Amino acid sequence: GNVIGIIAFFANVLCFIPYGMLYRFFTDTRTVIYSTLIVIFGVEIFQMLSGFGGFDFTDIFMNCLGAYFGCRIYDLLRPRKSGRVINVLALTMLIPFAITSIYGITNTILNFPTI
């Protein structure tokens, strides 16, 4: 493939790593993966029905893979006394997650096709 396709492929993984880390702070890995799968599946159906994009299983797989990697990173770096220590790492993941979310929403709104 082309360079843009490869970058998009890995960007789908990278943008969900902070999401997986942050969400793992509140729940278990299985819940993170299942909820990511449901939400991204809904986004892909919306894209297909709205004409904004197409339905792509690769996006679903790569987003879930990114969330899974985020969960694994969280599990490796979290404090062992999680009941007494605030996990600063998970809270700092709010910043990149918020930035990617805001960018994605504004990019979608600005590029949404008009009828």
PDB file of C-alpha atoms in Angstrom:
ATOM      1  CA  GLY A   1       0.000   0.000   0.000  1.00  0.00           C
ATOM      2  CA  ASN A   2       0.467   3.633  -0.059  1.00  0.00           C
ATOM      3  CA  VAL A   3       1.902   5.722   2.747  1.00  0.00           C
ATOM      4  CA  ILE A   4      -1.412   7.450   3.579  1.00  0.00           C
ATOM      5  CA  GLY A   5      -3.138   4.089   3.973  1.00  0.00           C
ATOM      6  CA  ILE A   6      -0.434   2.815   6.298  1.00  0.00           C
ATOM      7  CA  ILE A   7      -0.563   5.997   8.399  1.00  0.00           C
ATOM      8  CA  ALA A   8      -4.377   5.760   8.632  1.00  0.00           C
ATOM      9  CA  PHE A   9      -4.088   2.094   9.579  1.00  0.00           C
ATOM     10  CA  PHE A  10      -1.812   2.813  12.545  1.00  0.00           C
ATOM     11  CA  ALA A  11      -3.609   6.043  13.477  1.00  0.00           C
ATOM     12  CA  ASN A  12      -6.729   3.974  14.143  1.00  0.00           C
ATOM     13  CA  VAL A  13      -4.729   1.999  16.699  1.00  0.00           C
ATOM     14  CA  LEU A  14      -2.858   4.936  18.234  1.00  0.00           C
ATOM     15  CA  CYS A  15      -5.890   7.147  18.798  1.00  0.00           C
ATOM     16  CA  PHE A  16      -7.609   4.463  20.896  1.00  0.00           C
ATOM     17  CA  ILE A  17      -4.677   3.665  23.185  1.00  0.00           C
ATOM     18  CA  PRO A  18      -5.422   6.650  25.503  1.00  0.00           C
ATOM     19  CA  TYR A  19      -9.107   5.689  25.407  1.00  0.00           C
ATOM     20  CA  GLY A  20      -8.293   2.127  26.498  1.00  0.00           C
ATOM     21  CA  MET A  21      -6.010   3.353  29.274  1.00  0.00           C
ATOM     22  CA  LEU A  22      -8.553   5.821  30.595  1.00  0.00           C
ATOM     23  CA  TYR A  23     -11.539   3.476  30.369  1.00  0.00           C
ATOM     24  CA  ARG A  24      -9.521   0.652  31.986  1.00  0.00           C
ATOM     25  CA  PHE A  25      -9.086   2.936  34.994  1.00  0.00           C
ATOM     26  CA  PHE A  26     -12.829   2.516  35.668  1.00  0.00           C
ATOM     27  CA  THR A  27     -13.587  -1.059  34.549  1.00  0.00           C
ATOM     28  CA  ASP A  28     -12.106  -4.341  33.381  1.00  0.00           C
ATOM     29  CA  THR A  29     -10.509  -5.102  30.009  1.00  0.00           C
ATOM     30  CA  ARG A  30     -13.404  -7.216  28.735  1.00  0.00           C
ATOM     31  CA  THR A  31     -15.888  -4.385  29.272  1.00  0.00           C
ATOM     32  CA  VAL A  32     -13.545  -1.940  27.520  1.00  0.00           C
ATOM     33  CA  ILE A  33     -13.254  -4.170  24.434  1.00  0.00           C
ATOM     34  CA  TYR A  34     -16.972  -4.994  24.233  1.00  0.00           C
ATOM     35  CA  SER A  35     -18.081  -1.392  24.645  1.00  0.00           C
ATOM     36  CA  THR A  36     -15.477  -0.207  22.123  1.00  0.00           C
ATOM     37  CA  LEU A  37     -16.720  -2.809  19.662  1.00  0.00           C
ATOM     38  CA  ILE A  38     -20.344  -1.724  20.096  1.00  0.00           C
ATOM     39  CA  VAL A  39     -19.609   2.014  19.834  1.00  0.00           C
ATOM     40  CA  ILE A  40     -17.310   1.719  16.811  1.00  0.00           C
ATOM     41  CA  PHE A  41     -19.744  -0.649  15.093  1.00  0.00           C
ATOM     42  CA  GLY A  42     -22.427   2.008  15.597  1.00  0.00           C
ATOM     43  CA  VAL A  43     -20.146   4.712  14.201  1.00  0.00           C
ATOM     44  CA  GLU A  44     -19.395   2.595  11.132  1.00  0.00           C
ATOM     45  CA  ILE A  45     -23.115   1.960  10.522  1.00  0.00           C
ATOM     46  CA  PHE A  46     -23.778   5.698  10.894  1.00  0.00           C
ATOM     47  CA  GLN A  47     -21.052   6.462   8.362  1.00  0.00           C
ATOM     48  CA  MET A  48     -22.508   3.955   5.914  1.00  0.00           C
ATOM     49  CA  LEU A  49     -26.107   5.189   6.253  1.00  0.00           C
ATOM     50  CA  SER A  50     -25.263   8.890   6.248  1.00  0.00           C
ATOM     51  CA  GLY A  51     -22.982   8.761   3.231  1.00  0.00           C
ATOM     52  CA  PHE A  52     -20.214  10.320   5.288  1.00  0.00           C
ATOM     53  CA  GLY A  53     -18.020   7.271   4.845  1.00  0.00           C
ATOM     54  CA  GLY A  54     -18.154   3.569   4.343  1.00  0.00           C
ATOM     55  CA  PHE A  55     -18.480   0.561   6.584  1.00  0.00           C
ATOM     56  CA  ASP A  56     -15.009  -0.837   7.222  1.00  0.00           C
ATOM     57  CA  PHE A  57     -14.258  -3.885   9.372  1.00  0.00           C
ATOM     58  CA  THR A  58     -10.605  -2.849   9.436  1.00  0.00           C
ATOM     59  CA  ASP A  59     -11.482   0.317  11.371  1.00  0.00           C
ATOM     60  CA  ILE A  60     -13.472  -1.695  13.907  1.00  0.00           C
ATOM     61  CA  PHE A  61     -10.641  -4.177  14.385  1.00  0.00           C
ATOM     62  CA  MET A  62      -7.899  -1.548  14.626  1.00  0.00           C
ATOM     63  CA  ASN A  63      -9.856   0.656  17.076  1.00  0.00           C
ATOM     64  CA  CYS A  64     -10.517  -2.344  19.334  1.00  0.00           C
ATOM     65  CA  LEU A  65      -6.859  -3.341  19.053  1.00  0.00           C
ATOM     66  CA  GLY A  66      -5.835   0.160  20.148  1.00  0.00           C
ATOM     67  CA  ALA A  67      -8.204   0.011  23.134  1.00  0.00           C
ATOM     68  CA  TYR A  68      -6.776  -3.409  24.035  1.00  0.00           C
ATOM     69  CA  PHE A  69      -3.198  -2.075  23.865  1.00  0.00           C
ATOM     70  CA  GLY A  70      -4.280   0.803  26.102  1.00  0.00           C
ATOM     71  CA  CYS A  71      -5.675  -1.666  28.636  1.00  0.00           C
ATOM     72  CA  ARG A  72      -2.442  -3.666  28.591  1.00  0.00           C
ATOM     73  CA  ILE A  73      -0.318  -0.521  29.034  1.00  0.00           C
ATOM     74  CA  TYR A  74      -2.524   0.554  31.923  1.00  0.00           C
ATOM     75  CA  ASP A  75      -2.157  -2.868  33.567  1.00  0.00           C
ATOM     76  CA  LEU A  76       1.635  -2.674  33.237  1.00  0.00           C
ATOM     77  CA  LEU A  77       1.976   0.853  34.620  1.00  0.00           C
ATOM     78  CA  ARG A  78      -0.736   1.107  37.265  1.00  0.00           C
ATOM     79  CA  PRO A  79       0.151   1.358  40.935  1.00  0.00           C
ATOM     80  CA  ARG A  80      -0.314  -1.891  42.833  1.00  0.00           C
ATOM     81  CA  LYS A  81      -2.109  -0.140  45.703  1.00  0.00           C
ATOM     82  CA  SER A  82      -4.892   1.213  43.515  1.00  0.00           C
ATOM     83  CA  GLY A  83      -7.249   1.640  46.469  1.00  0.00           C
ATOM     84  CA  ARG A  84      -4.997   4.250  48.112  1.00  0.00           C
ATOM     85  CA  VAL A  85      -3.164   5.876  45.226  1.00  0.00           C
ATOM     86  CA  ILE A  86      -4.742   8.066  42.543  1.00  0.00           C
ATOM     87  CA  ASN A  87      -3.568   6.777  39.203  1.00  0.00           C
ATOM     88  CA  VAL A  88      -2.000   9.871  37.690  1.00  0.00           C
ATOM     89  CA  LEU A  89      -1.237   8.038  34.456  1.00  0.00           C
ATOM     90  CA  ALA A  90      -4.899   7.289  33.782  1.00  0.00           C
ATOM     91  CA  LEU A  91      -5.950  10.826  34.620  1.00  0.00           C
ATOM     92  CA  THR A  92      -3.314  12.305  32.306  1.00  0.00           C
ATOM     93  CA  MET A  93      -4.761  10.189  29.495  1.00  0.00           C
ATOM     94  CA  LEU A  94      -7.747  12.552  29.631  1.00  0.00           C
ATOM     95  CA  ILE A  95      -5.699  15.177  27.795  1.00  0.00           C
ATOM     96  CA  PRO A  96      -4.824  13.224  24.595  1.00  0.00           C
ATOM     97  CA  PHE A  97      -8.242  11.534  24.641  1.00  0.00           C
ATOM     98  CA  ALA A  98      -9.982  14.903  24.879  1.00  0.00           C
ATOM     99  CA  ILE A  99      -7.805  16.361  22.112  1.00  0.00           C
ATOM    100  CA  THR A 100      -8.415  13.460  19.718  1.00  0.00           C
ATOM    101  CA  SER A 101     -12.137  13.485  20.533  1.00  0.00           C
ATOM    102  CA  ILE A 102     -12.486  17.228  19.949  1.00  0.00           C
ATOM    103  CA  TYR A 103     -10.467  17.005  16.747  1.00  0.00           C
ATOM    104  CA  GLY A 104     -12.565  14.113  15.472  1.00  0.00           C
ATOM    105  CA  ILE A 105     -15.861  15.837  16.257  1.00  0.00           C
ATOM    106  CA  THR A 106     -14.863  19.180  14.729  1.00  0.00           C
ATOM    107  CA  ASN A 107     -13.361  17.492  11.675  1.00  0.00           C
ATOM    108  CA  THR A 108     -16.587  15.524  11.206  1.00  0.00           C
ATOM    109  CA  ILE A 109     -18.768  18.616  11.552  1.00  0.00           C
ATOM    110  CA  LEU A 110     -16.643  20.727   9.200  1.00  0.00           C
ATOM    111  CA  ASN A 111     -16.369  17.995   6.548  1.00  0.00           C
ATOM    112  CA  PHE A 112     -19.921  16.645   6.807  1.00  0.00           C
ATOM    113  CA  PRO A 113     -21.479  16.492   3.333  1.00  0.00           C
ATOM    114  CA  THR A 114     -24.400  18.822   2.729  1.00  0.00           C
ATOM    115  CA  ILE A 115     -27.545  17.653   1.004  1.00  0.00           C
TER     116      ILE A 115
END
